[in-house]
mmCIF file of C-alpha atoms in Angstrom:
data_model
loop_
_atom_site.group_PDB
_atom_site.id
_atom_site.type_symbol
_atom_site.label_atom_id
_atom_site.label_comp_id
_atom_site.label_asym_id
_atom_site.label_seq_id
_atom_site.Cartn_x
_atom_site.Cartn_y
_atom_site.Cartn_z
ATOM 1 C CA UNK U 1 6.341 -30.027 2.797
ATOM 2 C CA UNK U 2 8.071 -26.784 4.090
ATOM 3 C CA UNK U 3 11.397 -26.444 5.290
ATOM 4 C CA UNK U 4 11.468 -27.720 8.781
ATOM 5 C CA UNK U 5 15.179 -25.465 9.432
ATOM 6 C CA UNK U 6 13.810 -22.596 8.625
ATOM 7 C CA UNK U 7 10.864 -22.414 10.489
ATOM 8 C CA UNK U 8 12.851 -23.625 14.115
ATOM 9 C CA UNK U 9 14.952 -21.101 12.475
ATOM 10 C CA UNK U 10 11.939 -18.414 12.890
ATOM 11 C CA UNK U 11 11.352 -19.677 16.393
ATOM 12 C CA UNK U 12 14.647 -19.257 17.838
ATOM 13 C CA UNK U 13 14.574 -16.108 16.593
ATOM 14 C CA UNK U 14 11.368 -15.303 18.254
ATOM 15 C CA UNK U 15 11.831 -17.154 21.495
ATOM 16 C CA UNK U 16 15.247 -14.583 21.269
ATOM 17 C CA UNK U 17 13.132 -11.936 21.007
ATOM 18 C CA UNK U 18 10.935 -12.580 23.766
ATOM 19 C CA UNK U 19 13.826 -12.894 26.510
ATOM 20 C CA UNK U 20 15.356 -9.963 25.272
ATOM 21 C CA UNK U 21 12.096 -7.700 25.767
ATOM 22 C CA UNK U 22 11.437 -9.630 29.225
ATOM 23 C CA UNK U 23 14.713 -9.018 30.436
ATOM 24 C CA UNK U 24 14.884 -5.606 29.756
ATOM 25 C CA UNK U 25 15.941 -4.920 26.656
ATOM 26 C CA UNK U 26 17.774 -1.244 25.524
ATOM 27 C CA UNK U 27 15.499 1.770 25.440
ATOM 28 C CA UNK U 28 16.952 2.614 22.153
ATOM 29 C CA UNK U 29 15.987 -1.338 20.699
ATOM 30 C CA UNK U 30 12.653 -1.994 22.473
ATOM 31 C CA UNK U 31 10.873 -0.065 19.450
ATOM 32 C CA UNK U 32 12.612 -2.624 16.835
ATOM 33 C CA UNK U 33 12.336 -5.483 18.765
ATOM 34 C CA UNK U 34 8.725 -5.116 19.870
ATOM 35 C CA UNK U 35 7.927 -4.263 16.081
ATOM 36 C CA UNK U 36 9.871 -7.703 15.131
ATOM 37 C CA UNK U 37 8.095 -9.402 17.680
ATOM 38 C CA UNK U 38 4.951 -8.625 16.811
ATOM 39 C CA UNK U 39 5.198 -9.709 13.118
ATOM 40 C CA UNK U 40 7.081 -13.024 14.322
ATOM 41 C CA UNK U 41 4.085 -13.654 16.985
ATOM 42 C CA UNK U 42 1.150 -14.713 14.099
ATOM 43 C CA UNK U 43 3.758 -16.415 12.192
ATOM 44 C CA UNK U 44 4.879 -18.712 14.952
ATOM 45 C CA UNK U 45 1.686 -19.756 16.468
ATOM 46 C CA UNK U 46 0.731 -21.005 13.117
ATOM 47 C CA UNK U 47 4.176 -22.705 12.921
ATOM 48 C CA UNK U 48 3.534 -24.413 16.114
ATOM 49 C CA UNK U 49 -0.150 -25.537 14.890
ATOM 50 C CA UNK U 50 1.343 -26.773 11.548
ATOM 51 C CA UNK U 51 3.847 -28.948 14.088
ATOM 52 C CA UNK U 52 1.360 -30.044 16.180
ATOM 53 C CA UNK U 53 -0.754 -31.286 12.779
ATOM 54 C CA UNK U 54 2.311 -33.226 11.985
ATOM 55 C CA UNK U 55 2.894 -34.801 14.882
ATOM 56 C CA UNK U 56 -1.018 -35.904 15.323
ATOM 57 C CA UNK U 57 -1.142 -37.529 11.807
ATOM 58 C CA UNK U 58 2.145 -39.566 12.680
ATOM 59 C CA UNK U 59 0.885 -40.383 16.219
ATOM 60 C CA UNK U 60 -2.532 -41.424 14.435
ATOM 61 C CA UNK U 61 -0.327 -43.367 11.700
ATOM 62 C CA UNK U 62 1.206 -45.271 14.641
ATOM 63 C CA UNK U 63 -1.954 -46.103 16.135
ATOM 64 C CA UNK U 64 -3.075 -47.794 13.039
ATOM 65 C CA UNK U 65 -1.067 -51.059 14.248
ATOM 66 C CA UNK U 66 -3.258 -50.998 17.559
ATOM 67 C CA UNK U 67 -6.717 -53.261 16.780
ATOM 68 C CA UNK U 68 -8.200 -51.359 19.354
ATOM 69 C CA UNK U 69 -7.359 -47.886 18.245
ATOM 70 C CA UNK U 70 -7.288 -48.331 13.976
ATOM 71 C CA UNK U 71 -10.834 -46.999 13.850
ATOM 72 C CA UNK U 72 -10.080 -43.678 15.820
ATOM 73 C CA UNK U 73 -7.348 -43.355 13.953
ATOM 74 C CA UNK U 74 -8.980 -43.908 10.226
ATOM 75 C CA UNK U 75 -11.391 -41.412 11.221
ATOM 76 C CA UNK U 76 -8.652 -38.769 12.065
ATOM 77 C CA UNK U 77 -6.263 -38.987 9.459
ATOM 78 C CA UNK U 78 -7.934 -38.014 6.860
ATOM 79 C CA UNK U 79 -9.138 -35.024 8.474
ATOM 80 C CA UNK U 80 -5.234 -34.208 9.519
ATOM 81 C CA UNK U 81 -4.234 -34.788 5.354
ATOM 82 C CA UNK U 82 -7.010 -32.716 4.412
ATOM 83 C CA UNK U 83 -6.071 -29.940 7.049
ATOM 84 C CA UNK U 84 -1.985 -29.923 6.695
ATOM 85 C CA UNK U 85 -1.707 -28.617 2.945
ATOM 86 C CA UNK U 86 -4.223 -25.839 3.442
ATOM 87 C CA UNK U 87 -1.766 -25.017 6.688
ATOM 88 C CA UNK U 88 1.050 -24.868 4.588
ATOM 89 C CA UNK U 89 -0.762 -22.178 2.183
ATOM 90 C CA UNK U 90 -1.349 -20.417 5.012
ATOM 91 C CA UNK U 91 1.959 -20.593 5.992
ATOM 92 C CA UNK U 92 3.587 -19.770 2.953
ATOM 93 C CA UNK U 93 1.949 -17.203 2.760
ATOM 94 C CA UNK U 94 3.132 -15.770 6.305
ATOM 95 C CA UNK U 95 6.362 -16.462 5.029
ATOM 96 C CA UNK U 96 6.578 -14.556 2.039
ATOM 97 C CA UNK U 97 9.281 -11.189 2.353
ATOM 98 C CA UNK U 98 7.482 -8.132 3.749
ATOM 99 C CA UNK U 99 7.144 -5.080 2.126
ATOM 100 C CA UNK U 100 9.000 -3.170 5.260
ATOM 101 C CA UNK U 101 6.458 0.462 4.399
ATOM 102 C CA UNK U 102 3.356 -1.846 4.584
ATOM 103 C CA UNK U 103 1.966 -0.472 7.798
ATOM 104 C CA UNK U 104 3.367 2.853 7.136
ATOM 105 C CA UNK U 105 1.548 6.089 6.995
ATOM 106 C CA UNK U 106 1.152 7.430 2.871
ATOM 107 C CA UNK U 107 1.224 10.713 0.798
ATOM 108 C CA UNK U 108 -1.609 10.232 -1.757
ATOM 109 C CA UNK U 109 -1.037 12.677 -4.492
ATOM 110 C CA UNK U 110 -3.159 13.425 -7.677
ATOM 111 C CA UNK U 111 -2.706 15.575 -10.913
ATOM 112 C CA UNK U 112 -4.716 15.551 -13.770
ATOM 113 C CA UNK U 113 -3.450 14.148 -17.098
ATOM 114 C CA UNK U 114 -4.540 14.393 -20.829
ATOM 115 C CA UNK U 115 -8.530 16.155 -21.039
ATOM 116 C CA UNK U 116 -8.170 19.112 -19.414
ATOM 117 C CA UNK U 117 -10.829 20.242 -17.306
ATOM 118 C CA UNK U 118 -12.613 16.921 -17.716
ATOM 119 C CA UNK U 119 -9.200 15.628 -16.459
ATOM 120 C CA UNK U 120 -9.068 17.932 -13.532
ATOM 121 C CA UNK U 121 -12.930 17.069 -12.577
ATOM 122 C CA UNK U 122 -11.794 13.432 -12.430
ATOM 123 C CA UNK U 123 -8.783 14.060 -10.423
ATOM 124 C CA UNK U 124 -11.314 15.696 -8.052
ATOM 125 C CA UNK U 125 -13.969 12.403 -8.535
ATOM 126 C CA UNK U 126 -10.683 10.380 -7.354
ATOM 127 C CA UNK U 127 -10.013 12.748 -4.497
ATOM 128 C CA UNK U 128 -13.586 11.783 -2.858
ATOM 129 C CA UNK U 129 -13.304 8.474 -3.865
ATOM 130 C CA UNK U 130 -9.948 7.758 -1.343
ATOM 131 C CA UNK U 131 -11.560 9.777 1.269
ATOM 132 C CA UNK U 132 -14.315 7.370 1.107
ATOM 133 C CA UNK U 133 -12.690 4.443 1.226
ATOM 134 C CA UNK U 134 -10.725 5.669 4.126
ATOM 135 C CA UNK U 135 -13.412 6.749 5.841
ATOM 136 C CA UNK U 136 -14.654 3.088 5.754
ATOM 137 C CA UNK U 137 -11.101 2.086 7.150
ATOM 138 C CA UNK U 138 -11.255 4.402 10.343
ATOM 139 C CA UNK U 139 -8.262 6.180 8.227
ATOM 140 C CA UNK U 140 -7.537 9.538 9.265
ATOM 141 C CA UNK U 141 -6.967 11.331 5.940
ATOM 142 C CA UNK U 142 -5.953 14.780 5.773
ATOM 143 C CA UNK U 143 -5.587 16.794 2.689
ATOM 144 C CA UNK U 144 -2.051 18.850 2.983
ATOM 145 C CA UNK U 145 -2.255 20.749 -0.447
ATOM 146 C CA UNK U 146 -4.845 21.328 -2.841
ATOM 147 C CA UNK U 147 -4.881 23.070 -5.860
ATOM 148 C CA UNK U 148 -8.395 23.551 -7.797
ATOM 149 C CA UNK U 149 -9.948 24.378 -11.222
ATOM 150 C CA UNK U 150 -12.147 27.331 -12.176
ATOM 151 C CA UNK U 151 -15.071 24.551 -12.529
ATOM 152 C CA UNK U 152 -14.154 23.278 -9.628
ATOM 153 C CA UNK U 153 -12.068 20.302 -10.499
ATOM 154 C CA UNK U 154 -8.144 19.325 -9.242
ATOM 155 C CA UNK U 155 -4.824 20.685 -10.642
ATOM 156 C CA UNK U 156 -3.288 18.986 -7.486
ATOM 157 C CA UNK U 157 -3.729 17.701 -4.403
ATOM 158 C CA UNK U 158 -1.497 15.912 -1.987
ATOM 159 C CA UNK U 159 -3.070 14.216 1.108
ATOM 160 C CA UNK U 160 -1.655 12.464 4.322
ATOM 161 C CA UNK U 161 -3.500 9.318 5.006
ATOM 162 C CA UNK U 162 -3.133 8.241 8.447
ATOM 163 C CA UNK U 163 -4.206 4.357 9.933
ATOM 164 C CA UNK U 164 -3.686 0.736 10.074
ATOM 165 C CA UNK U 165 -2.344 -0.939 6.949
ATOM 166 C CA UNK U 166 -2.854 2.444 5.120
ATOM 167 C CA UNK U 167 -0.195 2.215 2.233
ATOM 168 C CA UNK U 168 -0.343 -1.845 2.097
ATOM 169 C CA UNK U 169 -3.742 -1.425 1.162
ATOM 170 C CA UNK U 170 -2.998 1.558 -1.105
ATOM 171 C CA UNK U 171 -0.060 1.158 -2.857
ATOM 172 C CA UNK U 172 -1.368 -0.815 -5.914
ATOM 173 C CA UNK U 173 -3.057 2.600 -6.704
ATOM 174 C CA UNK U 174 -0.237 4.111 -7.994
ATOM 175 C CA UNK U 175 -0.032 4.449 -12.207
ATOM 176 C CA UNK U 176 -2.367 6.353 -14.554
ATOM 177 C CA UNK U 177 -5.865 6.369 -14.085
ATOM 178 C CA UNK U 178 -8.413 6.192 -17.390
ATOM 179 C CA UNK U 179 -12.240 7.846 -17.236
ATOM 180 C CA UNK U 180 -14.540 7.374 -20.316
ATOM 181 C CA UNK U 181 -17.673 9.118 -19.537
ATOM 182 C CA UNK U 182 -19.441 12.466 -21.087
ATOM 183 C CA UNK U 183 -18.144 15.476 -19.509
ATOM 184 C CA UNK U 184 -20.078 18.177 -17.931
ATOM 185 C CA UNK U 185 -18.687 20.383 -20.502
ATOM 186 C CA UNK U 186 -19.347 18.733 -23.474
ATOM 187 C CA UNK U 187 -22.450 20.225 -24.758
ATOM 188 C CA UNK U 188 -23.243 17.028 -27.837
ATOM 189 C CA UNK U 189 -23.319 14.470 -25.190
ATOM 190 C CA UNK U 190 -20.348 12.522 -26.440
ATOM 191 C CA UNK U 191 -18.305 10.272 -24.767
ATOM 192 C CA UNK U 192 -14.818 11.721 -24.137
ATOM 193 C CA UNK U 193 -11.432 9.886 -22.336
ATOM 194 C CA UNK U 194 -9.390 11.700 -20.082
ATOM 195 C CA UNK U 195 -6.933 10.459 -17.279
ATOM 196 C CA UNK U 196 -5.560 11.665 -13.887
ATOM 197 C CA UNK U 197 -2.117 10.402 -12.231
ATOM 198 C CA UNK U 198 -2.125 8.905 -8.617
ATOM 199 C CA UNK U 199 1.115 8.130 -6.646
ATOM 200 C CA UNK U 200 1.436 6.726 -3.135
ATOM 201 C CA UNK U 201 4.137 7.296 -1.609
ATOM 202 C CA UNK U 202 4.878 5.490 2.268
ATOM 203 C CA UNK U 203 5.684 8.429 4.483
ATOM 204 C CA UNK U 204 9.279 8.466 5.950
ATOM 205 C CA UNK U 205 10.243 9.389 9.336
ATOM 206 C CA UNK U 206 12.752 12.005 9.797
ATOM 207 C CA UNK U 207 14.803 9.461 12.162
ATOM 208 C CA UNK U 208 15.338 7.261 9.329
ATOM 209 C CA UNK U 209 15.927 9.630 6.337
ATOM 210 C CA UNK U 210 18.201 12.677 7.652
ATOM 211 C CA UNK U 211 18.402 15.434 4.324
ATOM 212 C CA UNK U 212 21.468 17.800 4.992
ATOM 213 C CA UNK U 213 20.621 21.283 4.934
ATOM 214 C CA UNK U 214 23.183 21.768 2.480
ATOM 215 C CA UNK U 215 21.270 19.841 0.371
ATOM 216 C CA UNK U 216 17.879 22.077 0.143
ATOM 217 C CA UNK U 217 17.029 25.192 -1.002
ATOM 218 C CA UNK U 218 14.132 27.051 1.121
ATOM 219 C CA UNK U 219 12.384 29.882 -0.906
ATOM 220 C CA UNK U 220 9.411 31.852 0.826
ATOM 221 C CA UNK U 221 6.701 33.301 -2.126
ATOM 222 C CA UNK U 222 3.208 34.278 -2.632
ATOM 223 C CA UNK U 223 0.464 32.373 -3.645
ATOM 224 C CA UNK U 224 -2.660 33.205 -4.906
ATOM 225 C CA UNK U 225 -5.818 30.857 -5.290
ATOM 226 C CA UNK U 226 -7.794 29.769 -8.428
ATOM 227 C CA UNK U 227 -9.881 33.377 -8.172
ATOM 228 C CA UNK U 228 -13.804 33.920 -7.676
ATOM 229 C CA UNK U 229 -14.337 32.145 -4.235
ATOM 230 C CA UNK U 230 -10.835 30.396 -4.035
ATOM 231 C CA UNK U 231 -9.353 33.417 -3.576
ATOM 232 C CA UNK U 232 -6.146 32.921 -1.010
ATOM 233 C CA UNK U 233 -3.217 35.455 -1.310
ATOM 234 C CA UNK U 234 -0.517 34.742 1.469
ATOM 235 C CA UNK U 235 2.991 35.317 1.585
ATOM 236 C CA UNK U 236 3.709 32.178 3.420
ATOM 237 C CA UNK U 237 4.260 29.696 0.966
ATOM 238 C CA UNK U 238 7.381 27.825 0.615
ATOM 239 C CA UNK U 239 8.882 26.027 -1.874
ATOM 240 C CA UNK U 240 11.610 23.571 -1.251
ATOM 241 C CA UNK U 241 14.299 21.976 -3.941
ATOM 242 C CA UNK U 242 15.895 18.880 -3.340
ATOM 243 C CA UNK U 243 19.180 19.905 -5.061
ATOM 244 C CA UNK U 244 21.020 16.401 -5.781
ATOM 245 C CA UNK U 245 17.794 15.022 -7.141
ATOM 246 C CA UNK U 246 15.869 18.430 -8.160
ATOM 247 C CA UNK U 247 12.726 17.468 -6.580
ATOM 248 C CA UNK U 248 10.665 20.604 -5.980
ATOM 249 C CA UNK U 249 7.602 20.782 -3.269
ATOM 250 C CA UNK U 250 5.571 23.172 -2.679
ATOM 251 C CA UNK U 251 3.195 23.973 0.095
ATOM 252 C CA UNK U 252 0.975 27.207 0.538
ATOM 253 C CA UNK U 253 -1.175 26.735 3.619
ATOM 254 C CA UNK U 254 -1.403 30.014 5.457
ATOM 255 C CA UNK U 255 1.074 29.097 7.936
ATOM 256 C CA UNK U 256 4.940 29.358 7.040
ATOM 257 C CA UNK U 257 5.991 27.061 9.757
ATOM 258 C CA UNK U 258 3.342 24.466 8.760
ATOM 259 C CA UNK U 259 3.993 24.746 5.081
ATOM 260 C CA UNK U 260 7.741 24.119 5.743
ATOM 261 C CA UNK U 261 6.750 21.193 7.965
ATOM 262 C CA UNK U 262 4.643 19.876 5.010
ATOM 263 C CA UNK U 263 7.330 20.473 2.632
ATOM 264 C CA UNK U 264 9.554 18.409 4.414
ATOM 265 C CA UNK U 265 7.487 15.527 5.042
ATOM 266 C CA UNK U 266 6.355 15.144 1.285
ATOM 267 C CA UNK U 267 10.087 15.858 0.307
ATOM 268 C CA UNK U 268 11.266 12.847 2.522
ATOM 269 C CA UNK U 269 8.354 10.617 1.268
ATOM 270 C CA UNK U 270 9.714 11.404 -2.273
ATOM 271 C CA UNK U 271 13.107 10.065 -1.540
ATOM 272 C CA UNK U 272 12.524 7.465 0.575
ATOM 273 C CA UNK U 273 10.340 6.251 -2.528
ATOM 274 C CA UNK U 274 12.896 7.246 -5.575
ATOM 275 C CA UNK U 275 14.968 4.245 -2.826
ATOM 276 C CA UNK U 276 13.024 1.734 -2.755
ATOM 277 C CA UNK U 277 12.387 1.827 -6.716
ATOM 278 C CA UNK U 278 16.109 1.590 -6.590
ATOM 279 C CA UNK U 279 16.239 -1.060 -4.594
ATOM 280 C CA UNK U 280 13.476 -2.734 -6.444
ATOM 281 C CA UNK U 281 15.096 -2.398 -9.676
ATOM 282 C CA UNK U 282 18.528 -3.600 -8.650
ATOM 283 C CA UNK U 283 16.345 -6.686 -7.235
ATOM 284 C CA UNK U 284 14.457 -7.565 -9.868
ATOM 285 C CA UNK U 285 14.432 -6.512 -13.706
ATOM 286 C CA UNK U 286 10.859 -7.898 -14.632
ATOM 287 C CA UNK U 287 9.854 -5.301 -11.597
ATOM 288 C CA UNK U 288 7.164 -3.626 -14.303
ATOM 289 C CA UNK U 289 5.602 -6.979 -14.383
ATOM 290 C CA UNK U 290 4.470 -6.685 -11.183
ATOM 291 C CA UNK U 291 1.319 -5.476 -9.839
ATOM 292 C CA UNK U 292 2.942 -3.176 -7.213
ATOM 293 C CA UNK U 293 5.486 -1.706 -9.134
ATOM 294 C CA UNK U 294 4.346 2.084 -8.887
ATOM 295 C CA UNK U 295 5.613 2.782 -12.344
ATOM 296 C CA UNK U 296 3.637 6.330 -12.500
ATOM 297 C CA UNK U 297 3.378 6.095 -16.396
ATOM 298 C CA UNK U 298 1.537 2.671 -16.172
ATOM 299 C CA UNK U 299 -2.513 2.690 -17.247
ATOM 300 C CA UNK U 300 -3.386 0.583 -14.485
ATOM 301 C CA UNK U 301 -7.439 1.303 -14.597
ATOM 302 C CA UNK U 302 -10.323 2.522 -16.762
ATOM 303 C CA UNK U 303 -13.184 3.686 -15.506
ATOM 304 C CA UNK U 304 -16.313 3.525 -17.746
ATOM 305 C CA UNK U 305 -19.180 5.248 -16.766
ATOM 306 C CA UNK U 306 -21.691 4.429 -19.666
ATOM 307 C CA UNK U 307 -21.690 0.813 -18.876
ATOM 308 C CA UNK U 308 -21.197 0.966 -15.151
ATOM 309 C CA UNK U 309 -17.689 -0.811 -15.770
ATOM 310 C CA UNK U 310 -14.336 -0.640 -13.605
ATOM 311 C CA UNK U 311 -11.315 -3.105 -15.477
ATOM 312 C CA UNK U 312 -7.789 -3.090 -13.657
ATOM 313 C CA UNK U 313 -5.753 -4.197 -16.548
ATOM 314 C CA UNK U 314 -2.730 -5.965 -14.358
ATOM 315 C CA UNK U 315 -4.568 -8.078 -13.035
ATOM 316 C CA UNK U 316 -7.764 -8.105 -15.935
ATOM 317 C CA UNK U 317 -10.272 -7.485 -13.361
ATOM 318 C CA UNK U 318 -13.957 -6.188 -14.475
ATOM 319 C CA UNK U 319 -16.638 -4.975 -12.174
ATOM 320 C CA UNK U 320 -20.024 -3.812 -12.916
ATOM 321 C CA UNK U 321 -20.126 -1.799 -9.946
ATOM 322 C CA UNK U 322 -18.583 1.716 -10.972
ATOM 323 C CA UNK U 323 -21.180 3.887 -8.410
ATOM 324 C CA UNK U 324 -20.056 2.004 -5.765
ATOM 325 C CA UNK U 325 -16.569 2.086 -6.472
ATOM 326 C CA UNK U 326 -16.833 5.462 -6.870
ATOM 327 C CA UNK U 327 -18.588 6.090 -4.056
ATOM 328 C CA UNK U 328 -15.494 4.752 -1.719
ATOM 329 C CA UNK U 329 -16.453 1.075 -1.869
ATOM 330 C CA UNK U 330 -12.368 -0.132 -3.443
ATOM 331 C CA UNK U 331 -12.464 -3.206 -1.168
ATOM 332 C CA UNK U 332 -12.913 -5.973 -3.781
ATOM 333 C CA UNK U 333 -10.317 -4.207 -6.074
ATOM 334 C CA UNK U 334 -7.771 -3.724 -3.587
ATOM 335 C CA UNK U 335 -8.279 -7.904 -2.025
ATOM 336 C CA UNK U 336 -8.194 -8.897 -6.129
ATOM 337 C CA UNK U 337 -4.606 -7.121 -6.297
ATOM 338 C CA UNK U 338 -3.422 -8.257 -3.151
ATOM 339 C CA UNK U 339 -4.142 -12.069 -4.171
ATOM 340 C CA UNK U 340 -2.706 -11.707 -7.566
ATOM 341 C CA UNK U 341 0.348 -10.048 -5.705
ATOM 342 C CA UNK U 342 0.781 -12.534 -3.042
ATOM 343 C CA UNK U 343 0.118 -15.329 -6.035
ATOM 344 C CA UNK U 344 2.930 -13.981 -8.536
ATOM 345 C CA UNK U 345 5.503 -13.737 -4.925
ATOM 346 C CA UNK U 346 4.592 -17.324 -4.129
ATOM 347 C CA UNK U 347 5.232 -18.313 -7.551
ATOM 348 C CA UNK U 348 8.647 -16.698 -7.775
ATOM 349 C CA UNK U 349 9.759 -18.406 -4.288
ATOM 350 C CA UNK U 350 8.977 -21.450 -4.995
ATOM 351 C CA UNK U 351 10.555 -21.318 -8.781
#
C-alpha cells in the first residue's frame, strides 16, 4: 500500500498550482509553475485512478453482504486485486525523485582513448552512431566542434543535441567506450582493442548559471585544420579558461562571435555538471554503483565486431545486434539502462 499523505499531499500541491496559473499567476513564475504543473499533471491522474480502484474494491467488498449483488461483486474483485498492485508500480514509479536536467538539451563530446588512429576512427564510428539515433528521435543534433585525423577519424568533437528527453535518454552514455575489431590499418588482419571517451553533459542556461567575467580568461588565436583537404586557417578562434576550476574550451568555427558563443555554452555545461557530481557525491557515496553516475573513467561498453556482440557491463547486457547498434538503432540499450536505473532507485526508497 502507498502512503495515502503523501499522495493528497501531491494533490494539494497540484490543485495549488492550477489556481495559481488560472488566476494569473506572476510573469516571472508562470515558466516554473507551468513546468511543475506539467510533471504533477500525469502523476495525479494516475493518483486519482489508483483512488478510484480503492474505493471500487471496498464498495464491491460491501456489496458482498447483498444476496442480490455477491455475484457482480465476485466477478469484480478479483479483477480490482489483480489491477491495484500493478497501479502501485506504476505509481511508484511516477514517484521516484527526478533527475531535474532530464528534459534538458546536452553537449555530447568524444575523444579518442588508448589505439591511436584505430581509436580516433572509432571515436568517428561513435560520432555517426548518436547522429543516428537522434535522427530516429526527431533530435536536432548539431556538431559545434570537430577536430579530425589524417585518415579521417576524430581527435574531438563536441555536439549540441537538441529535442525531447534528449539527455534523459543519453546520459547513461557517459564512461569509456571499448572496440575489439581489426583495424583498417592493420595489415595481418588481427584483432586489435582500442577505446574512445564519451561525456554528456545537460546544457545550462545562462539564467541559471551566471560566470563573472572576472572569472574567465578570453584569448583570440589561429587555428589550422588537420592539412590535405581539412585545411582551415582562421584567426577567429577563441579559447576560454575557467580560472577557479581551470577548465579550458576551445572553439574555432570561422566566426569569432559564434566561437565565443560556443565557448560559453560548453563552458557553462561543464560547470553546471562538475555541480551536480557534487551534489551527487555529497548525496550518496556508493554513487559509482550506479548506472548513471557519469564517472568518465568507467568502461561502461565493449563493442565486438567479430562476433556481432554489444555487452554494457553495469547492467551485463549482451546483444547480438552490433550493425544495428551501430547503425543508430541504441533503443533497446538505452530502455535496458533506464529499467535497471529506475529498479536500483526503487530499491533504495523503499529500503
Amino acid at each position: 500500500m502507498l502512503p495515502m499523505d503523501k499522495l493528497l499531499q501531491i494533490i494539494r500541491r497540484f490543485e495549488f498550482l492550477e489556481a495559481k496559473l488560472s488566476s494569473g499567476a506572476p510573469p516571472a513564475e508562470i515558466a516554473a509553475l507551468s513546468r511543475e504543473y506539467s510533471e504533477l499533471k500525469p502523476v495525479v491522474s494516475e493518483i486519482r485512478a489508483y483512488q478510484q480502484a480503492l474505493d471500487d474494491l471496498a464498495e464491491a467488498e460491501a456489496m458482498l453482504k447483498d444476496p442480490e449483488m455477491r455475484g457482480l461483486a465476485e466477478d469484480e474483485i478479483p479483477l480490482l486485486k489483480a489491477r491495484i498492485p500493478e497501479m502501485e508500480q506504476a505509481l511508484r514509479l511516477a514517484l521516484l525523485p527526478k533527475d531535474a536536467a532530464d528534459a534538458r538539451p546536452a553537449i555530447l563530446e568524444i575523444r579518442p582513448g588508448t589505439g591511436g588512429e584505430e581509436a580516433a576512427l572509432f571515436a568517428g564510428d561513435l560520432l555517426r552512431m548518436y547522429q543516428r539515433f537522434a535522427e530516429t528521435q526527431g533530435w536536432r543534433f548539431e556538431i559545434l566542434e570537430l577536430q579530425q585525423s589524417d585518415l579521417g577519424g576524430i581527435r574531438e568533437v563536441t555536439a549540441h543535441v537538441e529535442g525531447e528527453g534528449v539527455f534523459a535518454r543519453l546520459k547513461y552514455e557517459s564512461g569509456v567506450h571499448r572496440v575489439q575489431r581489426v583495424p583498417e590499418t592493420e595489415a595481418q588482419g588481427r584483432i586489435h582493442t582500442s577505446a574512445a571517451t564519451v561525456a554528456v553533459l545537460p546544457e545550462a542556461e545562462a539564467v541559471e548559471l551566471e560566470i563573472p567575467a572576472s572569472d574567465i580568461r578570453i584569448d583570440t588565436m589561429r587555428s589550422s585544420g588537420a592539412g590535405g583537404q581539412h585545411v582551415n586557417t582562421t584567426d577567429s578562434a577563441v579559447r576560454i579558461t575557467h580560472l577557479p576550476t581551470g577548465l579550458i574550451v576551445t572553439s574555432s568555427e570561422k566566426s569569432q562571435h559564434r566561437n565565443r558563443e560556443i565557448a560559453m555554452q560548453v563552458l557553462r555545461a561543464r560547470l553546471y555538471d562538475l555541480e551536480r557530481q557534487r551534489v551527487d557525491e555529497a548525496r550518496s557515496a556508493d554513487r559509482k554503483s550506479q548506472v548513471g553516475s557519469g564517472d568518465r573513467s568507467e568502461r561502461i561498453r565493449t563493442y565486438n565486431f567479430p562476433q556481432g556482440r554489444l555487452t554494457d557491463h553495469r547492467i551485463n547486457l549482451t546483444l547480438y545486434a552490433l550493425p544495428q547498434i551501430m547503425a543508430g538503432d541504441l533503443s533497446e540499450v538505452v530502455q535496458a539502462l533506464a529499467a535497471h536505473d529506475q529498479a536500483a532507485k526503487l530499491a533504495e526508497m523503499e529500503a
